[in-house]
Tab-separated table of C-alpha atoms in Angstrom:
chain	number	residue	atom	x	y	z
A	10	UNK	CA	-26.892	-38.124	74.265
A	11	UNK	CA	-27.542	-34.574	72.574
A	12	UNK	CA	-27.531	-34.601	68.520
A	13	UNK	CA	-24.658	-31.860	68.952
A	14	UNK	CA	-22.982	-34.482	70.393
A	15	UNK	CA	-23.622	-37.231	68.369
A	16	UNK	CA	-23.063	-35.232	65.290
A	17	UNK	CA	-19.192	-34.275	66.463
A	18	UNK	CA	-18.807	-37.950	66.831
A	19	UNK	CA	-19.270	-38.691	63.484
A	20	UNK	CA	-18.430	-35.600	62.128
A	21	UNK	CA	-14.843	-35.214	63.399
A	22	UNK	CA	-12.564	-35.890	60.734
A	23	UNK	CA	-10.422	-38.754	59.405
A	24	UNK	CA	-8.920	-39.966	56.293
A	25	UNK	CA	-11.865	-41.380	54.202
A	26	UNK	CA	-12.191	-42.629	50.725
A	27	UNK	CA	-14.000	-39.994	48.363
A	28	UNK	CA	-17.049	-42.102	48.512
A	29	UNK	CA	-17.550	-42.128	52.257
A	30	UNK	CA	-18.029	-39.245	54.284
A	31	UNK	CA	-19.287	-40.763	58.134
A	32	UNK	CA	-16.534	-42.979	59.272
A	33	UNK	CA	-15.555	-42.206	62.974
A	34	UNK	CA	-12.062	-41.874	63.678
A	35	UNK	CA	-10.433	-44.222	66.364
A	36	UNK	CA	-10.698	-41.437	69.314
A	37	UNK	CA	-14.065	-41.616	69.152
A	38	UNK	CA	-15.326	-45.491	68.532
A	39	UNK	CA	-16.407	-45.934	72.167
A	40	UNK	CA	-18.659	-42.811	72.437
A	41	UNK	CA	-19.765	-43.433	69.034
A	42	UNK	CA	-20.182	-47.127	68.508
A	43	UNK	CA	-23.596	-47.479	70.664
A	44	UNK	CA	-25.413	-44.777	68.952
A	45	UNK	CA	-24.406	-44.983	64.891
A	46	UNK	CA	-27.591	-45.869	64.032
A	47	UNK	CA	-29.115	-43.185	65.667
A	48	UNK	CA	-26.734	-40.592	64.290
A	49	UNK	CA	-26.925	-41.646	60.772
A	50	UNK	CA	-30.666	-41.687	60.934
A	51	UNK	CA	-30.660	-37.802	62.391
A	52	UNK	CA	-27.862	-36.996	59.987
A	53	UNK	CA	-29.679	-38.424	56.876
A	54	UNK	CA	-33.198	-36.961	57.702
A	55	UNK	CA	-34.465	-35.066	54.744
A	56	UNK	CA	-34.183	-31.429	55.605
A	57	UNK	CA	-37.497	-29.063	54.177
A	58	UNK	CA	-36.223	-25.769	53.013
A	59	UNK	CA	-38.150	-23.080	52.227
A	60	UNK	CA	-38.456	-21.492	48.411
A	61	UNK	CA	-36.584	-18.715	49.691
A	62	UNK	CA	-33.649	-20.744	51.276
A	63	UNK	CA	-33.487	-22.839	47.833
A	64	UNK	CA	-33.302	-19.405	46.003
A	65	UNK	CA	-30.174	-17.961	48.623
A	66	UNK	CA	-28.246	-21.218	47.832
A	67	UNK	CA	-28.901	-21.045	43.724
A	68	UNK	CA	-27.620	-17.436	44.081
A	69	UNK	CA	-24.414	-18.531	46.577
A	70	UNK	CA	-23.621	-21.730	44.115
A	71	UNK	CA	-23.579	-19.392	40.820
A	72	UNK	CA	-20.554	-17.395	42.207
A	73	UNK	CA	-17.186	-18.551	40.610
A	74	UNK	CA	-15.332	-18.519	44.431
A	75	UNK	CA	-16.153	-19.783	47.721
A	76	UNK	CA	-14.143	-19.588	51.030
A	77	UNK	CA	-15.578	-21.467	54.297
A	78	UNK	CA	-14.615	-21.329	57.990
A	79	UNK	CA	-13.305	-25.091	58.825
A	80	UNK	CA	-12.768	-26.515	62.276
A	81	UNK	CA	-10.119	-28.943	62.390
A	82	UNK	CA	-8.908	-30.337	65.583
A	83	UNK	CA	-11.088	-27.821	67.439
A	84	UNK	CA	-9.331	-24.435	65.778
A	85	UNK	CA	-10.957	-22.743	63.172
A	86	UNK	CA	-8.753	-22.191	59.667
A	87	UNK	CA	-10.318	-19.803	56.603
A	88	UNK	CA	-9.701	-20.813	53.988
A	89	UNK	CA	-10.427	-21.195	49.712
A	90	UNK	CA	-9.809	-23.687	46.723
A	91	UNK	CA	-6.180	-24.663	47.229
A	92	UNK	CA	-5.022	-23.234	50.117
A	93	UNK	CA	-2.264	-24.612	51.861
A	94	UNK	CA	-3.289	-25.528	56.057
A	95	UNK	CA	-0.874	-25.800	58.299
A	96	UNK	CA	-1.892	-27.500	61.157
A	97	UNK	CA	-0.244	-29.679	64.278
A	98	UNK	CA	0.069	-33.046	63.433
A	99	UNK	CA	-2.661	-35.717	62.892
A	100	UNK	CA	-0.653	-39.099	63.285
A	101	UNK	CA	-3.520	-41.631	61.290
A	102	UNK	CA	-2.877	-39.347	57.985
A	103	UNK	CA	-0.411	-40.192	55.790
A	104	UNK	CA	1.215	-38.282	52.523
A	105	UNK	CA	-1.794	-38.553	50.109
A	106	UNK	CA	-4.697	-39.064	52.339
A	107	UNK	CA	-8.257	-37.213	51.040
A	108	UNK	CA	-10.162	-36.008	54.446
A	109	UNK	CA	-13.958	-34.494	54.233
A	110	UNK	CA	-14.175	-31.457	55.908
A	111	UNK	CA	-17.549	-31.408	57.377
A	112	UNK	CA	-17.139	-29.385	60.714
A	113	UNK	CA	-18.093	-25.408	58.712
A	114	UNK	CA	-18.996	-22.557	60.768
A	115	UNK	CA	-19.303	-20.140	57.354
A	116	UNK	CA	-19.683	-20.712	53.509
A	117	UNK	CA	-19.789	-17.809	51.334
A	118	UNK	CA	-18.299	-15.890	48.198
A	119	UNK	CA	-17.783	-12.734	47.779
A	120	UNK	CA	-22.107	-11.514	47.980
A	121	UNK	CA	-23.493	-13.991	49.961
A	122	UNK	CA	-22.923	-16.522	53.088
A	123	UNK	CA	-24.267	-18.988	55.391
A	124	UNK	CA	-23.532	-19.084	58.616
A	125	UNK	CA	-23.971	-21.799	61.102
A	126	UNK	CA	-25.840	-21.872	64.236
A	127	UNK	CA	-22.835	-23.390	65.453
A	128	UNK	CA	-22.190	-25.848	62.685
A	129	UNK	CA	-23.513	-25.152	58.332
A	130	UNK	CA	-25.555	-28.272	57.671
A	131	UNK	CA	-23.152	-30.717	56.020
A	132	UNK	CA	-25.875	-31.394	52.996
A	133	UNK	CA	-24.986	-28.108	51.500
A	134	UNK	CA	-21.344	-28.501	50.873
A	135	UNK	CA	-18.687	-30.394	50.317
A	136	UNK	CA	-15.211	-29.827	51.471
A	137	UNK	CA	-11.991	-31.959	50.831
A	138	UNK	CA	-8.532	-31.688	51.455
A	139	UNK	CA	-5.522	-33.705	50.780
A	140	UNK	CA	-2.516	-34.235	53.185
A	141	UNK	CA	1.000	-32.790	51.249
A	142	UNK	CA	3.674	-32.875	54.014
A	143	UNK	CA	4.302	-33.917	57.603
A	144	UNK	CA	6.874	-30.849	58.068
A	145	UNK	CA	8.812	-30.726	61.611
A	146	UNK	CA	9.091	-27.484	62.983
A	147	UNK	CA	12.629	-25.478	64.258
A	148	UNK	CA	14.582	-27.164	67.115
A	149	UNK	CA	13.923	-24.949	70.121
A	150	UNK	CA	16.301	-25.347	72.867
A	151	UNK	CA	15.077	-25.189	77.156
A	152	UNK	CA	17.284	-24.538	79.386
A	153	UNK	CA	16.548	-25.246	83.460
A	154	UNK	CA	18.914	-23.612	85.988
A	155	UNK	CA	18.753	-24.857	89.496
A	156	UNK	CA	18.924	-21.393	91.853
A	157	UNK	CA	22.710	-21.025	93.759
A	158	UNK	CA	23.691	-24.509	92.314
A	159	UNK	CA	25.925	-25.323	89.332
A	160	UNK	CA	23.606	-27.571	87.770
A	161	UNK	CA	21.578	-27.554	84.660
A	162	UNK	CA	19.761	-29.140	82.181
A	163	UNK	CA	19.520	-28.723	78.984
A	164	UNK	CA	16.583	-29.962	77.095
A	165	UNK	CA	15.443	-29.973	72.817
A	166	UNK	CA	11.816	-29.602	71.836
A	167	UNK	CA	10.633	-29.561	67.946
A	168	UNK	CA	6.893	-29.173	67.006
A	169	UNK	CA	5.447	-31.633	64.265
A	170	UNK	CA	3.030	-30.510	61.512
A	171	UNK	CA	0.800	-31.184	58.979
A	172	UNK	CA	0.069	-29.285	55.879
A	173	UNK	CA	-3.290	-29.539	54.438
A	174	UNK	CA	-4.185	-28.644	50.629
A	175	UNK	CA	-7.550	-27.496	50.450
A	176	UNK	CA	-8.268	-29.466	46.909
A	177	UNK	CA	-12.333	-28.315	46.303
A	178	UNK	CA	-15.016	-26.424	48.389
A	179	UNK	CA	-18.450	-26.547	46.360
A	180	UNK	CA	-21.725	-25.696	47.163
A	181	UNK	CA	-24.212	-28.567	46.360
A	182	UNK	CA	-27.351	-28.157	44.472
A	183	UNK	CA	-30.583	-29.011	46.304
């Protein structure tokens, strides 16, 4: 198993207390079950970085703002410090729920970023968001017509959604 996948297994989001940032959601328990030892061992590694790196991330964590690229659910959302996401629905959330962001392509302000090669290392930052509103969507109506008969049917479709507050992005010292 590669450490790219390993690391979506654990990294893939879920509704965690503030103190716990590597539980695997319930998709993903029988890929992931086996090999959490081995993840958390390649996750928690102690990463060497350079003087120069260490001097980039002082100058990116004195800025006042930070945005970051997030992937949830496999699409990727922009976004800053209280942002509202809107997002298709996640059905283990509920109204309240803090989630750890930890899938970032991009971290930056308004002089400097870091960009992943895919994924920003998830020791650098620290993302959370808070679930505000399961919203459902307008009712859109389908309509299927059978050709040179009189019949048809008539069908209603809604799309379910859930908005995301984006409640602190922060750059961690090393």
């Amino acid at each position: 198993m590669s450490f790219a996948r390993l690391t979506r297994a654990v990294c893939n989001f879920k509704a965690v207390p503030s103190s716990a940032f590597t539980q695997i959601s319930a998709r993903n328990v029988h890929t992931a079950r086996a090999s959490l030892a081995e993840t958390k061992a390649a996750l928690g590694s102690a990463v060497n970085w350079s003087e120069n790196s260490i001097d980039l991330i002082g100058r990116l964590r004195e800025q006042q703002k930070y945005y970051a690229t997030v992937v949830i659910k496999g699409r990727p959302f922009t976004v800053t410090q209280n942002d509202i996401v809107v997002m298709d629905r996640i059905k283990d959330l509920e109204l309240g729920d803090a989630l750890a962001l930890n899938q970032v392509t991009e971290i930056g302000s308004r002089d400097y970023t870091i960009k992943g090669q895919p994924l920003v290392d998830p020791s650098l930052f620290r993302i959370e968001a808070t679930v505000i509103e399961h919203p459902d969507g307008k009712l859109f109506t389908v309509t299927k017509k059978k050709q040179r008969t009189a019949g048809q049917k008539t069908t209603y479709h809604r799309n379910h959604y859930t908005m995301l507050r984006i409640s602190k992005i922060d750059v961690n010292k090393l």
